[in-house]
Short mmCIF file of C-alpha atoms and ligand atoms in Angstrom, two decimals:
data_model
loop_
_atom_site.label_atom_id
_atom_site.label_comp_id
_atom_site.label_asym_id
_atom_site.label_seq_id
_atom_site.Cartn_x
_atom_site.Cartn_y
_atom_site.Cartn_z
CA UNK A 1 -0.32 -0.11 0.20
CA UNK A 2 1.55 3.42 -0.61
CA UNK A 3 1.52 6.34 1.50
CA UNK A 4 -1.24 8.31 -0.58
CA UNK A 5 -3.19 4.45 -0.31
CA UNK A 6 -2.94 4.69 3.37
CA UNK A 7 -3.27 8.06 4.45
CA UNK A 8 -6.76 7.54 1.64
CA UNK A 9 -8.58 4.64 3.64
CA UNK A 10 -7.74 6.35 6.82
CA UNK A 11 -9.45 9.51 5.46
CA UNK A 12 -12.19 7.38 4.81
CA UNK A 13 -12.59 6.45 8.35
CA UNK A 14 -12.19 9.56 10.08
CA UNK A 15 -13.64 12.12 8.27
CA UNK A 16 -17.55 12.72 7.17
CA UNK A 17 -17.78 11.49 3.85
CA UNK A 18 -19.29 15.40 2.40
CA UNK A 19 -16.72 15.10 -0.16
CA UNK A 20 -16.56 11.89 -1.14
CA UNK A 21 -13.24 9.99 -1.62
CA UNK A 22 -10.56 12.34 -2.50
CA UNK A 23 -8.89 12.26 -5.70
CA UNK A 24 -5.41 12.76 -4.39
CA UNK A 25 -3.09 13.59 -1.28
CA UNK A 26 -1.24 16.07 -1.90
CA UNK A 27 1.48 16.79 0.55
CA UNK A 28 3.79 20.12 -0.82
CA UNK A 29 3.37 22.85 -3.34
CA UNK A 30 5.68 24.93 -5.30
CA UNK A 31 4.52 27.82 -8.22
CA UNK A 32 1.85 26.31 -10.24
CA UNK A 33 3.20 22.49 -9.02
CA UNK A 34 1.85 20.22 -6.12
CA UNK A 35 2.89 16.42 -5.39
CA UNK A 36 1.10 14.14 -4.58
CA UNK A 37 2.69 12.07 -1.38
CA UNK A 38 3.76 9.43 -3.57
CA UNK A 39 5.87 11.49 -4.82
CA UNK A 40 4.15 11.96 -8.35
CA UNK A 41 4.65 16.07 -9.28
CA UNK A 42 0.69 18.11 -11.27
CA UNK A 43 -0.19 20.54 -12.65
CA UNK A 44 -2.38 22.48 -10.82
CA UNK A 45 -4.95 24.02 -12.86
CA UNK A 46 -7.27 24.69 -10.86
CA UNK A 47 -4.93 26.67 -8.03
CA UNK A 48 -7.53 25.16 -4.97
CA UNK A 49 -10.46 26.84 -6.80
CA UNK A 50 -9.59 29.69 -7.45
CA UNK A 51 -7.80 30.77 -4.46
CA UNK A 52 -4.16 29.70 -4.68
CA UNK A 53 -3.97 33.50 -6.26
CA UNK A 54 -0.40 33.38 -6.40
CA UNK A 55 0.49 29.74 -6.59
CA UNK A 56 1.30 27.25 -3.44
CA UNK A 57 4.26 28.21 -1.04
CA UNK A 58 5.04 31.60 -2.79
CA UNK A 59 8.12 33.82 -1.41
CA UNK A 60 5.54 36.91 -0.35
CA UNK A 61 2.58 34.36 1.08
CA UNK A 62 5.31 32.67 2.92
CA UNK A 63 7.39 35.82 4.01
CA UNK A 64 3.38 37.59 5.44
CA UNK A 65 2.45 34.84 6.52
CA UNK A 66 5.74 34.39 8.88
CA UNK A 67 6.03 38.19 9.98
CA UNK A 68 2.75 37.76 11.12
CA UNK A 69 3.17 35.23 12.90
CA UNK A 70 6.11 36.33 15.12
CA UNK A 71 4.28 39.35 15.95
CA UNK A 72 0.40 38.75 16.13
CA UNK A 73 -2.24 36.09 14.65
CA UNK A 74 -5.34 36.83 16.99
CA UNK A 75 -6.43 39.80 18.86
CA UNK A 76 -10.59 39.64 19.34
CA UNK A 77 -12.70 42.06 17.38
CA UNK A 78 -12.80 44.49 20.53
CA UNK A 79 -9.27 45.91 18.92
CA UNK A 80 -7.85 46.29 15.48
CA UNK A 81 -4.96 46.18 13.91
CA UNK A 82 -2.89 48.24 11.06
CA UNK A 83 -3.48 45.13 8.61
CA UNK A 84 -7.02 45.13 8.96
CA UNK A 85 -7.76 49.10 8.51
CA UNK A 86 -5.05 49.33 5.54
CA UNK A 87 -6.57 45.86 4.49
CA UNK A 88 -10.03 47.24 4.55
CA UNK A 89 -8.90 50.85 2.53
CA UNK A 90 -7.10 48.97 -0.60
CA UNK A 91 -10.61 46.83 -1.06
CA UNK A 92 -12.87 50.08 -0.48
CA UNK A 93 -10.30 51.72 -3.16
CA UNK A 94 -9.70 48.79 -5.91
CA UNK A 95 -13.43 48.43 -6.14
CA UNK A 96 -14.24 51.97 -6.97
CA UNK A 97 -16.95 52.15 -3.94
CA UNK A 98 -17.49 55.73 -3.10
CA UNK A 99 -16.29 58.01 -0.63
CA UNK A 100 -18.12 56.16 3.04
CA UNK A 101 -17.70 52.74 2.18
CA UNK A 102 -16.42 50.09 4.51
CA UNK A 103 -16.20 46.34 4.73
CA UNK A 104 -16.72 43.71 7.35
CA UNK A 105 -14.44 41.03 7.37
CA UNK A 106 -15.71 37.15 7.93
CA UNK A 107 -13.27 33.84 6.99
CA UNK A 108 -15.14 32.08 4.07
CA UNK A 109 -17.18 33.26 0.76
CA UNK A 110 -20.58 31.59 2.60
CA UNK A 111 -19.61 33.79 5.80
CA UNK A 112 -19.63 36.97 2.87
CA UNK A 113 -23.05 35.34 1.65
CA UNK A 114 -24.79 35.70 4.98
CA UNK A 115 -23.31 39.23 6.20
CA UNK A 116 -24.64 40.38 3.00
CA UNK A 117 -28.51 38.54 3.55
CA UNK A 118 -28.39 40.43 6.65
CA UNK A 119 -27.53 43.95 5.76
CA UNK A 120 -29.95 43.55 3.07
CA UNK A 121 -32.83 42.33 5.23
CA UNK A 122 -31.71 45.88 7.31
CA UNK A 123 -33.37 47.46 4.37
CA UNK A 124 -36.79 46.47 5.80
CA UNK A 125 -37.35 43.82 3.47
CA UNK A 126 -37.14 40.05 3.35
CA UNK A 127 -37.28 39.59 -0.59
CA UNK A 128 -34.55 38.02 -2.67
CA UNK A 129 -33.62 37.74 -5.76
CA UNK A 130 -31.14 35.27 -7.42
CA UNK A 131 -30.17 33.70 -10.60
CA UNK A 132 -31.13 29.25 -11.69
CA UNK A 133 -27.72 28.54 -11.82
CA UNK A 134 -25.88 30.09 -9.49
CA UNK A 135 -24.13 29.19 -6.63
CA UNK A 136 -23.27 30.93 -3.54
CA UNK A 137 -22.37 29.03 -0.87
CA UNK A 138 -23.44 25.81 1.86
CA UNK A 139 -24.86 27.62 5.37
CA UNK A 140 -28.62 27.29 5.12
CA UNK A 141 -28.68 31.42 4.38
CA UNK A 142 -25.86 30.91 1.68
CA UNK A 143 -28.56 27.45 0.45
CA UNK A 144 -31.63 29.42 -0.03
CA UNK A 145 -29.88 31.72 -2.94
CA UNK A 146 -27.85 28.39 -3.87
CA UNK A 147 -29.88 26.69 -6.63
CA UNK A 148 -28.54 23.22 -7.10
CA UNK A 149 -31.37 20.74 -6.37
CA UNK A 150 -29.65 18.56 -4.90
CA UNK A 151 -27.58 20.69 -2.38
CA UNK A 152 -30.81 22.73 -1.50
CA UNK A 153 -33.49 19.65 -0.94
CA UNK A 154 -32.00 17.47 1.93
CA UNK A 155 -32.33 20.95 4.06
CA UNK A 156 -36.03 22.04 3.33
CA UNK A 157 -37.73 23.97 4.43
CA UNK A 158 -34.72 27.04 3.82
CA UNK A 159 -34.90 30.80 4.33
CA UNK A 160 -38.09 31.90 2.80
CA UNK A 161 -39.03 34.09 0.08
CA UNK A 162 -36.14 33.89 -2.71
CA UNK A 163 -37.15 33.89 -6.23
CA UNK A 164 -34.79 32.17 -8.94
CA UNK A 165 -34.93 33.63 -12.16
CA UNK A 166 -33.75 32.22 -15.73
CA UNK A 167 -29.76 33.56 -15.47
CA UNK A 168 -29.27 37.25 -18.44
CA UNK A 169 -32.58 37.48 -18.80
CA UNK A 170 -33.46 40.66 -18.41
CA UNK A 171 -37.10 40.92 -19.14
CA UNK A 172 -37.34 37.71 -16.31
CA UNK A 173 -35.67 39.78 -13.91
CA UNK A 174 -37.56 43.16 -13.91
CA UNK A 175 -40.73 40.98 -13.37
CA UNK A 176 -39.67 39.02 -10.73
CA UNK A 177 -38.29 42.05 -8.56
CA UNK A 178 -40.67 44.54 -6.78
CA UNK A 179 -40.30 46.75 -4.21
CA UNK A 180 -40.75 44.24 -1.78
CA UNK A 181 -36.98 42.84 -2.57
CA UNK A 182 -34.51 43.29 -0.61
CA UNK A 183 -31.79 42.59 -2.60
CA UNK A 184 -31.09 41.09 -6.18
CA UNK A 185 -28.10 38.33 -6.00
CA UNK A 186 -25.99 37.48 -9.08
CA UNK A 187 -22.21 36.12 -9.80
CA UNK A 188 -20.95 38.17 -12.73
CA UNK A 189 -19.67 34.75 -13.49
CA UNK A 190 -21.61 31.46 -12.39
CA UNK A 191 -18.45 29.55 -11.62
CA UNK A 192 -19.76 26.17 -10.05
CA UNK A 193 -22.93 27.17 -12.97
CA UNK A 194 -20.16 26.24 -15.11
CA UNK A 195 -18.03 29.97 -15.65
CA UNK A 196 -21.23 30.89 -17.59
CA UNK A 197 -20.69 35.19 -17.94
CA UNK A 198 -24.04 37.48 -17.70
CA UNK A 199 -24.00 39.85 -20.23
CA UNK A 200 -22.53 43.53 -19.22
CA UNK A 201 -26.71 44.47 -20.55
CA UNK A 202 -27.96 42.28 -18.11
CA UNK A 203 -25.70 43.70 -15.17
CA UNK A 204 -26.35 47.13 -16.26
CA UNK A 205 -30.05 45.86 -16.11
CA UNK A 206 -29.81 44.27 -12.86
CA UNK A 207 -28.16 47.70 -11.21
CA UNK A 208 -31.20 49.40 -13.08
CA UNK A 209 -33.46 47.18 -12.05
CA UNK A 210 -32.72 48.32 -8.89
CA UNK A 211 -32.00 51.42 -8.45
CA UNK A 212 -36.38 51.83 -9.37
CA UNK A 213 -36.91 49.31 -6.97
CA UNK A 214 -34.98 49.96 -4.01
CA UNK A 215 -33.96 46.76 -4.37
CA UNK A 216 -29.75 46.44 -3.32
CA UNK A 217 -27.84 44.87 -5.84
CA UNK A 218 -25.56 41.77 -3.66
CA UNK A 219 -23.09 41.21 -6.49
CA UNK A 220 -20.56 38.12 -5.47
CA UNK A 221 -17.52 38.30 -6.51
CA UNK A 222 -15.83 34.65 -4.36
CA UNK A 223 -15.18 32.75 -6.95
CA UNK A 224 -14.48 36.00 -10.17
CA UNK A 225 -13.22 38.79 -7.97
CA UNK A 226 -9.34 39.26 -6.57
CA UNK A 227 -7.60 39.58 -10.70
CA UNK A 228 -9.35 36.04 -11.51
CA UNK A 229 -10.68 37.68 -14.96
CA UNK A 230 -8.67 40.37 -15.64
CA UNK A 231 -9.97 42.87 -13.63
CA UNK A 232 -9.83 43.32 -9.96
CA UNK A 233 -13.48 43.07 -9.68
CA UNK A 234 -15.66 40.86 -12.95
CA UNK A 235 -18.27 44.20 -12.85
CA UNK A 236 -15.20 46.09 -13.53
CA UNK A 237 -16.09 44.69 -16.99
CA UNK A 238 -19.02 46.37 -17.50
CA UNK A 239 -16.29 49.43 -17.82
CA UNK A 240 -14.54 48.85 -21.05
CA UNK A 241 -16.53 49.62 -23.71
CA UNK A 242 -15.40 53.53 -21.71
CA UNK A 243 -18.90 53.71 -19.93
CA UNK A 244 -18.37 54.00 -16.04
CA UNK A 245 -18.04 50.38 -14.87
CA UNK A 246 -21.52 50.09 -12.84
CA UNK A 247 -21.26 49.64 -8.86
CA UNK A 248 -23.23 47.26 -6.41
CA UNK A 249 -24.27 48.28 -3.65
CA UNK A 250 -22.54 44.96 -1.43
CA UNK A 251 -20.11 42.99 -3.37
CA UNK A 252 -18.99 39.79 -1.65
CA UNK A 253 -15.06 38.03 -1.63
CA UNK A 254 -13.47 35.15 -0.80
CA UNK A 255 -11.41 32.45 -2.33
CA UNK A 256 -8.99 34.81 -4.46
CA UNK A 257 -7.99 37.49 -1.73
CA UNK A 258 -5.73 35.64 0.52
CA UNK A 259 -4.26 33.57 -1.63
CA UNK A 260 -4.92 30.48 0.69
CA UNK A 261 -5.45 31.88 3.63
CA UNK A 262 -9.39 32.02 4.70
CA UNK A 263 -10.80 35.05 3.98
CA UNK A 264 -13.90 36.84 3.42
CA UNK A 265 -14.50 40.11 2.99
CA UNK A 266 -18.37 41.90 2.05
CA UNK A 267 -17.65 45.15 0.73
CA UNK A 268 -20.59 47.74 1.02
CA UNK A 269 -21.15 50.64 -1.22
CA UNK A 270 -21.42 53.97 0.12
CA UNK A 271 -22.71 55.53 3.45
CA UNK A 272 -26.06 54.32 3.22
CA UNK A 273 -25.66 50.33 2.08
CA UNK A 274 -22.91 50.20 4.83
CA UNK A 275 -24.97 51.92 7.92
CA UNK A 276 -27.56 49.38 7.15
CA UNK A 277 -25.52 47.31 9.90
CA UNK A 278 -24.92 48.82 13.14
CA UNK A 279 -22.97 48.03 16.27
CA UNK A 280 -24.71 44.33 18.17
CA UNK A 281 -25.87 43.63 14.54
CA UNK A 282 -22.91 41.22 13.10
CA UNK A 283 -20.01 39.04 14.41
CA UNK A 284 -17.68 37.10 13.72
CA UNK A 285 -14.79 35.83 16.24
CA UNK A 286 -12.47 34.95 13.74
CA UNK A 287 -13.15 37.47 10.54
CA UNK A 288 -10.60 40.15 10.10
CA UNK A 289 -7.59 39.11 12.00
CA UNK A 290 -3.87 40.18 11.23
CA UNK A 291 -2.70 37.33 10.34
CA UNK A 292 -5.56 36.77 7.24
CA UNK A 293 -5.23 40.62 6.96
CA UNK A 294 -1.67 40.53 6.06
CA UNK A 295 -1.94 38.20 4.36
CA UNK A 296 -4.03 39.85 1.63
CA UNK A 297 -2.51 42.30 1.51
CA UNK A 298 0.27 40.52 0.54
CA UNK A 299 -1.96 39.14 -2.39
CA UNK A 300 -2.98 42.94 -3.74
CA UNK A 301 0.49 43.68 -2.99
CA UNK A 302 1.89 40.51 -5.83
CA UNK A 303 -1.10 41.35 -8.10
CA UNK A 304 0.08 45.13 -8.04
CA UNK A 305 4.03 45.18 -8.31
CA UNK A 306 3.63 41.76 -10.83
CA UNK A 307 1.49 43.43 -13.25
CA UNK A 308 -0.46 41.03 -12.94
CA UNK A 309 -3.94 42.36 -14.36
CA UNK A 310 -2.33 42.09 -17.90
CA UNK A 311 -1.32 38.82 -17.40
CA UNK A 312 -4.08 37.13 -16.55
CA UNK A 313 -5.82 38.72 -19.48
CA UNK A 314 -2.80 38.43 -22.25
CA UNK A 315 -2.40 34.46 -20.49
CA UNK A 316 -6.11 33.62 -20.51
CA UNK A 317 -6.57 35.49 -24.01
CA UNK A 318 -4.04 32.85 -25.03
CA UNK A 319 -4.90 29.75 -23.52
CA UNK A 320 -9.23 30.14 -25.27
CA UNK A 321 -7.72 30.87 -28.70
CA UNK A 322 -5.03 27.72 -28.34
CA UNK A 323 -7.46 25.73 -26.63
CA UNK A 324 -10.11 26.95 -30.00
CA UNK A 325 -7.26 26.66 -32.18
CA UNK A 326 -6.61 22.90 -31.70
CA UNK A 327 -10.17 22.37 -33.82
CA UNK A 328 -11.09 19.28 -32.22
CA UNK A 329 -14.28 18.16 -32.63
CA UNK A 330 -15.48 17.18 -29.00
CA UNK A 331 -14.27 20.90 -27.56
CA UNK A 332 -17.31 22.89 -28.52
CA UNK A 333 -16.10 26.75 -27.39
CA UNK A 334 -14.23 28.06 -24.20
CA UNK A 335 -16.57 30.00 -22.38
CA UNK A 336 -14.85 32.42 -19.17
CA UNK A 337 -12.77 35.75 -18.82
CA UNK A 338 -9.28 36.04 -18.02
CA UNK A 339 -7.73 32.89 -15.91
CA UNK A 340 -11.55 31.54 -14.91
CA UNK A 341 -12.56 29.10 -18.34
CA UNK A 342 -14.95 26.34 -19.46
CA UNK A 343 -14.06 24.08 -22.38
CA UNK A 344 -16.96 23.41 -23.22
CA UNK A 345 -17.21 19.65 -24.57
CA UNK A 346 -19.92 18.45 -26.67
CA UNK A 347 -20.09 14.99 -25.60
CA UNK A 348 -19.74 14.50 -21.69
CA UNK A 349 -16.55 13.32 -21.55
CA UNK A 350 -15.28 16.10 -18.49
CA UNK A 351 -15.30 13.48 -15.28
CA UNK A 352 -13.40 11.20 -17.60
CA UNK A 353 -11.06 14.09 -18.90
CA UNK A 354 -10.17 14.88 -15.71
CA UNK A 355 -9.35 11.79 -14.17
CA UNK A 356 -6.85 10.77 -17.64
CA UNK A 357 -5.55 14.73 -16.94
CA UNK A 358 -4.98 13.74 -13.75
CA UNK A 359 -3.18 10.48 -14.32
CA UNK A 360 -1.50 12.55 -16.66
CA UNK A 361 0.04 14.92 -13.91
CA UNK A 362 -2.94 17.99 -14.79
CA UNK A 363 -5.09 18.84 -11.92
CA UNK A 364 -8.22 20.56 -14.12
CA UNK A 365 -12.03 20.51 -13.04
CA UNK A 366 -15.23 18.35 -14.25
CA UNK A 367 -17.59 21.49 -13.66
CA UNK A 368 -20.15 20.16 -15.56
CA UNK A 369 -20.91 16.82 -17.44
CA UNK A 370 -19.87 18.83 -21.02
CA UNK A 371 -17.40 21.58 -18.75
CA UNK A 372 -13.62 21.22 -17.62
CA UNK A 373 -13.53 24.82 -14.89
CA UNK A 374 -9.51 25.55 -15.25
CA UNK A 375 -8.59 28.50 -13.00
CA UNK A 376 -5.07 28.21 -12.38
CA UNK A 377 -2.78 30.68 -10.74
CA UNK A 378 -2.69 34.15 -11.27
CA UNK A 379 0.96 33.73 -12.19
CA UNK A 380 0.96 30.78 -14.21
CA UNK A 381 2.83 30.78 -17.85
CA UNK A 382 2.23 30.89 -21.23
CA UNK A 383 4.61 27.87 -21.52
CA UNK A 384 3.17 25.68 -19.11
CA UNK A 385 -0.57 26.33 -20.29
CA UNK A 386 0.38 25.25 -23.38
CA UNK A 387 1.65 21.81 -21.54
CA UNK A 388 -2.41 21.26 -21.32
CA UNK A 389 -3.38 22.62 -24.15
CA UNK A 390 -0.63 20.50 -26.78
CA UNK A 391 -2.02 16.74 -24.29
CA UNK A 392 -5.53 17.55 -24.44
CA UNK A 393 -6.62 15.93 -27.86
CA UNK A 394 -4.92 12.62 -26.86
CA UNK A 395 -6.94 13.18 -22.74
CA UNK A 396 -9.94 13.76 -24.82
CA UNK A 397 -8.91 10.02 -26.81
CA UNK A 398 -8.27 8.26 -22.90
CA UNK A 399 -11.57 9.87 -21.81
CA UNK A 400 -13.95 8.48 -24.82
CA UNK A 401 -11.96 4.99 -24.43
CA UNK A 402 -12.88 4.46 -20.71
CA UNK A 403 -16.98 6.21 -21.09
CA UNK A 404 -17.00 3.80 -23.49
CA UNK A 405 -15.35 1.30 -21.97
CA UNK A 406 -17.64 1.63 -18.73
CA UNK A 407 -20.65 2.01 -20.86
CA UNK A 408 -19.99 -1.32 -23.35
CA UNK A 409 -17.53 -3.13 -20.86
CA UNK A 410 -17.35 -6.13 -22.88
CA UNK A 411 -15.90 -4.10 -25.72
CA UNK A 412 -12.32 -4.43 -26.99
CA UNK A 413 -10.97 -1.15 -26.81
C1 PLP B 1 -16.70 29.19 -3.34
C2 PLP B 1 -18.14 30.15 -4.01
C3 PLP B 1 -18.92 30.62 -2.25
C4 PLP B 1 -18.57 29.80 -1.48
O1 PLP B 1 -17.69 30.44 -0.88
P1 PLP B 1 -17.57 29.13 0.51
O2 PLP B 1 -16.06 29.59 1.15
O3 PLP B 1 -16.95 27.59 0.36
O4 PLP B 1 -18.04 29.57 1.44
C5 PLP B 1 -19.77 31.55 -2.57
N1 PLP B 1 -20.04 32.23 -4.13
C6 PLP B 1 -19.54 31.51 -5.01
C7 PLP B 1 -19.90 32.54 -6.30
C8 PLP B 1 -18.27 31.04 -5.00
O5 PLP B 1 -17.23 30.51 -6.48
#
């Protein structure tokens, strides 16, 4: 029995099985590569699901974590720290939020959504509108905004008064949102839903509907934020044609912000929204702790100093062009922006493709039966991406063979 097999057997005995059987036991990482506990190397094209912004073992993160650990790890929210204040200021500035805006820190994406829901309740309204195909997290409030039936039904009844509308359908949004709606909650690109972008026109319409009805516009940038799409935040793409980008009222962040250290954040745009939560109405023990805040500051510095916004756009476009340029009939299109991409297949090959890729040393994610999600570290190079693109047709062959063998076990390959 290999070290990995031993650990997987012990995993199955000692953990609650919500994630199924893990694919690998990973022991260490460096840059865009990770190694399993048997010493095999993989190119990490998933980045811990859009978390490992700077890859693994990045010197700036190691330095920030070490320095902060040597100074102070935790202090409770009776107190603040230089890192916490500085991070709040940086996020408000990067988001283009107006004077009077403010930040609430927490530890995860779902917690950021919970805070956004509580902010929305303070409008005095309770109706929420979310999109079909959405994913906003697994806590009970966030789950109420998550459309997937399999995630929801074992835990019903959930928070009531949530209407789901077809994504990217302006008319449906106009019909669903009324003067009783507390908030419209949308991902600018649906991540778990298969990397499906909202059109800029849809986001503009959502802003307009929110303004007309007095509902808050909550944009969930937990997966799309922090340079993932080549803008600091995906919503800023609405300004790419020269117009002013639209502003949400509330923006939720997590995943990539801490570069691997858990952190979530909610940005409340403007004095009015920020003032909806008053002392005593919300809280957290760990949220905004100096370790997470100092690490997030290091992530933001590296994105800025390393010119990563331009890099992400360039290598993301390179990846999409290279994959589409294969002209493989099994590949329908590449969706998404920057380094949040889905390779959409014409057949239900994604799970088998992920297995074939893993066996060949690539970590990818079958986000849907016909879609592979890629969300690699933002520091990945075009050359590293090309190693995967070159291998892709052969991996698709392997995936097709294994799928056919499974469907028809007697057939010769
Ligand atoms: C991952 C994700 C969440 C949930 O974040 P957790 O940290 O897993 O709670 C919420 N919204 C979106 C868009 C996400 O991608």
